[in-house]
Coordinates of C-alpha atoms and ligand atoms in Angstrom, one line a residue:
X27 CA 0.0 0.0 0.0
X28 CA 1.1 3.6 -0.6
X29 CA 0.3 6.4 1.7
X30 CA 0.5 10.2 1.8
X31 CA 0.8 12.4 4.9
X32 CA -0.7 15.7 4.3
X33 CA -0.9 18.7 6.6
X34 CA 0.6 22.1 7.4
X35 CA 4.3 22.4 8.2
X36 CA 5.0 21.5 11.8
X37 CA 2.0 19.3 12.3
X38 CA 4.2 16.3 12.9
X39 CA 4.2 14.6 9.5
X40 CA 7.9 14.0 9.5
X41 CA 7.9 12.4 13.0
X42 CA 4.9 10.2 12.3
X43 CA 6.3 9.2 8.8
X44 CA 9.5 8.1 10.4
X45 CA 7.8 5.8 13.0
X46 CA 5.4 4.4 10.3
X47 CA 8.2 3.7 7.9
X48 CA 9.9 1.6 10.6
X49 CA 6.9 -0.3 11.8
X50 CA 5.3 -1.0 8.4
X51 CA 8.4 -1.2 6.3
X52 CA 7.4 1.7 4.0
X53 CA 10.1 3.4 2.0
X54 CA 9.9 7.0 3.2
X55 CA 10.0 9.8 0.7
X56 CA 10.3 13.2 2.3
X57 CA 10.7 15.8 -0.5
X58 CA 11.8 18.4 2.2
X59 CA 14.6 16.1 3.4
X60 CA 15.7 15.3 -0.2
X61 CA 15.8 19.0 -1.1
X62 CA 17.7 20.0 2.1
X63 CA 20.2 17.3 1.4
X64 CA 20.8 18.5 -2.2
X65 CA 21.0 22.2 -1.0
X66 CA 23.7 21.2 1.5
X67 CA 25.7 19.3 -1.1
X68 CA 25.4 22.2 -3.6
X69 CA 24.2 19.8 -6.4
X70 CA 22.6 21.2 -9.5
X71 CA 19.2 20.4 -8.0
X72 CA 20.2 21.9 -4.7
X73 CA 21.3 25.2 -6.4
X74 CA 18.0 25.4 -8.2
X75 CA 15.9 24.6 -5.1
X76 CA 17.8 26.8 -2.6
X77 CA 16.2 30.1 -3.3
X78 CA 12.7 28.6 -2.8
X79 CA 13.4 26.5 0.3
X80 CA 15.2 29.4 2.0
X81 CA 12.2 31.7 1.9
X82 CA 9.6 28.9 2.4
X83 CA 8.2 29.1 -1.2
X84 CA 7.3 25.9 -3.0
X85 CA 9.9 24.5 -5.4
X86 CA 8.4 24.3 -9.0
X87 CA 6.3 21.2 -9.6
X88 CA 8.4 19.9 -12.5
X89 CA 11.5 19.7 -10.3
X90 CA 9.5 17.9 -7.5
X91 CA 8.0 15.5 -9.9
X92 CA 11.4 14.6 -11.4
X93 CA 12.5 13.8 -7.8
X94 CA 9.5 11.6 -7.3
X95 CA 10.1 9.6 -10.5
X96 CA 13.8 9.1 -9.6
X97 CA 13.0 8.0 -6.0
X98 CA 10.1 5.6 -6.8
X99 CA 11.7 3.2 -9.2
X100 CA 11.0 0.0 -7.2
X101 CA 7.6 -1.5 -6.4
X102 CA 8.1 -0.8 -2.7
X103 CA 5.3 0.5 -0.5
X104 CA 5.9 4.2 -0.2
X105 CA 5.0 6.8 2.4
X106 CA 5.2 10.4 1.1
X107 CA 5.9 13.2 3.6
X108 CA 5.4 16.7 2.3
X109 CA 4.5 15.6 -1.1
X110 CA 2.2 16.3 -3.0
X111 CA 1.8 20.0 -2.1
X112 CA -0.2 21.1 -5.2
X113 CA -2.9 19.6 -7.3
X114 CA -0.5 19.4 -10.2
X115 CA 1.9 17.3 -8.0
X116 CA -1.0 15.1 -7.0
X117 CA -1.9 14.5 -10.6
X118 CA 1.8 13.7 -11.3
X119 CA 1.8 11.2 -8.5
X120 CA -1.3 9.6 -9.8
X121 CA 0.2 9.3 -13.3
X122 CA 3.5 7.8 -11.9
X123 CA 1.7 5.2 -9.7
X124 CA -0.8 4.2 -12.4
X125 CA 2.0 3.7 -14.9
X126 CA 3.5 1.2 -12.5
X127 CA 0.2 -0.6 -11.9
X128 CA 0.1 0.8 -8.3
X129 CA -2.3 3.0 -6.4
X130 CA -2.4 5.6 -3.7
X131 CA -4.4 3.9 -1.0
X132 CA -4.8 6.5 1.8
X133 CA -4.1 10.1 2.4
X134 CA -3.7 11.0 6.1
X135 CA -4.6 14.7 6.7
X136 CA -3.2 16.0 10.0
X137 CA -4.8 19.2 11.0
X138 CA -3.9 21.7 13.7
X139 CA -4.5 25.2 14.8
X140 CA -2.1 27.8 13.4
X141 CA -1.0 29.2 16.8
X142 CA 0.0 25.7 17.9
X143 CA 2.0 25.2 14.7
X144 CA 3.9 28.5 15.0
X145 CA 4.7 27.6 18.6
X146 CA 5.8 24.1 17.6
X147 CA 7.9 25.1 14.6
X148 CA 9.8 27.9 16.5
X149 CA 10.7 25.3 19.2
X150 CA 11.7 22.6 16.7
X151 CA 15.3 21.5 16.6
X152 CA 16.8 18.9 14.2
X153 CA 20.0 16.8 14.4
X154 CA 22.0 17.6 11.2
X155 CA 23.5 14.1 11.3
X156 CA 20.7 11.6 11.8
X157 CA 17.7 13.9 11.2
X158 CA 16.0 13.1 14.6
X159 CA 13.5 15.8 15.4
X160 CA 13.1 17.4 18.8
X161 CA 10.8 20.0 20.4
X162 CA 12.4 22.1 23.1
X163 CA 9.2 21.9 25.2
X164 CA 7.4 18.7 24.4
X165 CA 10.3 16.4 23.4
X166 CA 13.6 18.0 24.5
X167 CA 17.0 16.4 24.1
X168 CA 18.3 14.8 27.3
X169 CA 21.7 16.4 27.2
X170 CA 21.6 20.2 26.6
X171 CA 21.4 21.0 22.9
X172 CA 22.9 17.6 21.8
X173 CA 21.2 14.8 19.9
X174 CA 20.4 11.8 22.1
X175 CA 21.5 9.4 19.4
X176 CA 24.7 10.9 18.0
X177 CA 25.6 13.7 20.4
X178 CA 25.7 16.2 17.5
X179 CA 24.7 19.8 18.3
X180 CA 21.1 20.4 17.3
X181 CA 20.2 23.0 14.7
X182 CA 17.2 25.2 14.0
X183 CA 16.1 25.0 10.4
X184 CA 16.6 28.3 8.6
X185 CA 12.9 28.3 7.5
X186 CA 11.7 27.7 11.1
X187 CA 12.1 31.4 11.9
X188 CA 8.8 33.1 12.6
X189 CA 8.5 35.4 9.6
X190 CA 9.2 32.4 7.2
X191 CA 6.9 30.1 9.1
X192 CA 4.1 32.6 8.5
X193 CA 5.0 32.6 4.8
X194 CA 5.0 28.8 4.6
X195 CA 1.5 28.7 6.3
X196 CA 0.1 31.2 3.8
X197 CA 1.5 29.2 0.9
X198 CA 0.1 26.0 2.5
X199 CA -3.4 27.6 2.7
X200 CA -3.3 28.7 -0.9
X201 CA -1.6 25.9 -2.7
X202 CA -1.9 22.8 -0.6
X203 CA -5.4 23.1 0.9
X204 CA -7.1 22.4 -2.4
X205 CA -5.7 18.9 -2.2
X206 CA -8.2 18.1 0.5
X207 CA -11.1 18.3 -1.9
X208 CA -9.1 16.5 -4.6
X209 CA -8.6 13.5 -2.3
X210 CA -12.0 13.7 -0.6
X211 CA -13.5 13.2 -4.0
X212 CA -11.4 10.0 -4.4
X213 CA -12.6 8.9 -1.0
X214 CA -9.2 8.1 0.4
X215 CA -8.9 11.1 2.8
X216 CA -8.6 10.4 6.5
X217 CA -8.7 13.5 8.8
X218 CA -6.8 13.2 12.1
X219 CA -6.3 15.9 14.8
X220 CA -2.6 16.5 14.8
X221 CA -2.7 18.7 17.9
X222 CA -3.2 15.6 20.1
X223 CA -0.2 13.9 21.7
X224 CA 2.3 12.3 19.3
X225 CA 1.5 8.7 20.5
X226 CA -2.2 9.2 20.2
X227 CA -1.9 10.6 16.7
X228 CA 0.3 7.6 15.8
X229 CA -2.2 5.1 17.1
X230 CA -5.0 6.7 15.1
X231 CA -2.9 6.6 11.9
X232 CA -2.0 3.0 12.7
X233 CA -5.6 2.0 12.9
X234 CA -6.3 3.6 9.5
X235 CA -3.4 1.6 8.0
X236 CA -4.5 -1.7 9.6
X237 CA -8.0 -1.2 8.5
X238 CA -6.9 -0.4 4.9
X239 CA -4.7 -3.5 4.8
X240 CA -7.5 -5.8 6.0
X241 CA -10.1 -4.4 3.4
Ligands
AMP328 P1 9.3 20.5 4.5 O1 10.5 19.9 5.2 O2 8.4 19.4 4.0 O3 8.6 21.5 5.3 O4 9.8 21.3 3.2 C1 10.8 22.3 3.3 C2 10.7 23.2 2.0 O5 11.1 22.4 0.9 C3 9.4 23.8 1.7 O6 9.1 25.0 2.3 C4 9.6 24.0 0.2 O7 10.4 25.1 -0.1 C5 10.3 22.7 -0.2 N1 9.5 21.6 -0.5 C6 9.4 20.4 0.1 N2 8.5 19.5 -0.5 C7 8.0 20.2 -1.5 C8 7.0 19.9 -2.5 N3 6.3 18.8 -2.5 N4 6.7 20.9 -3.4 C9 7.4 22.0 -3.4 N5 8.3 22.4 -2.5 C10 8.6 21.5 -1.6

């Protein structure tokens, strides 16, 4: 089965996607992580994407769809985090999966109040080595500002500054929200309250997956 996690930045898609990928053996495709990695390595793709990622604007659809085609060559079950973000990307995903005789089985929409999101994103810290995500209030590292797993100093993402967060939320409203109707019409949308505690959100998503699998 293939799954999409949809929702505003900071709602917890990345954290949930990582847990789900481990438990259910999904291959995780996070377009944000792929882009940040390319930007860091100064690749051709990274240089093209940098100016968009830095200010929280969406990277053009054709670049994103090329990434998806390259990263979904095998018939593995996939979980997509942060993709699709526009109707054009959703149509591209549909095209790619159909061509391979696959389908998108469920779209998990995590929703959350904007004030909670701004608070969460401004307190988010990430390990630059292993990618583990922390929240200084709800899920702080055990040892100062160091990653629990690799002891690397945690970083704040450049686009997690308040003025950029607001921009990302505006773009989300305008360009990504229309996807709700797109997937609602296909009857694969599951709405889950992302403001609940992480474990509770995880259990709810898990139930959806187990149910989809048994149908
Ligand atoms: P994320 O880590 O998912 O919040 O993504 C960080 C940034 O990467 C976004 O603000 C965009 O600039 C870019 N990005 C990630 N995924 C996409 C996508 N599917 N479409 C366009 N831009 C994206």
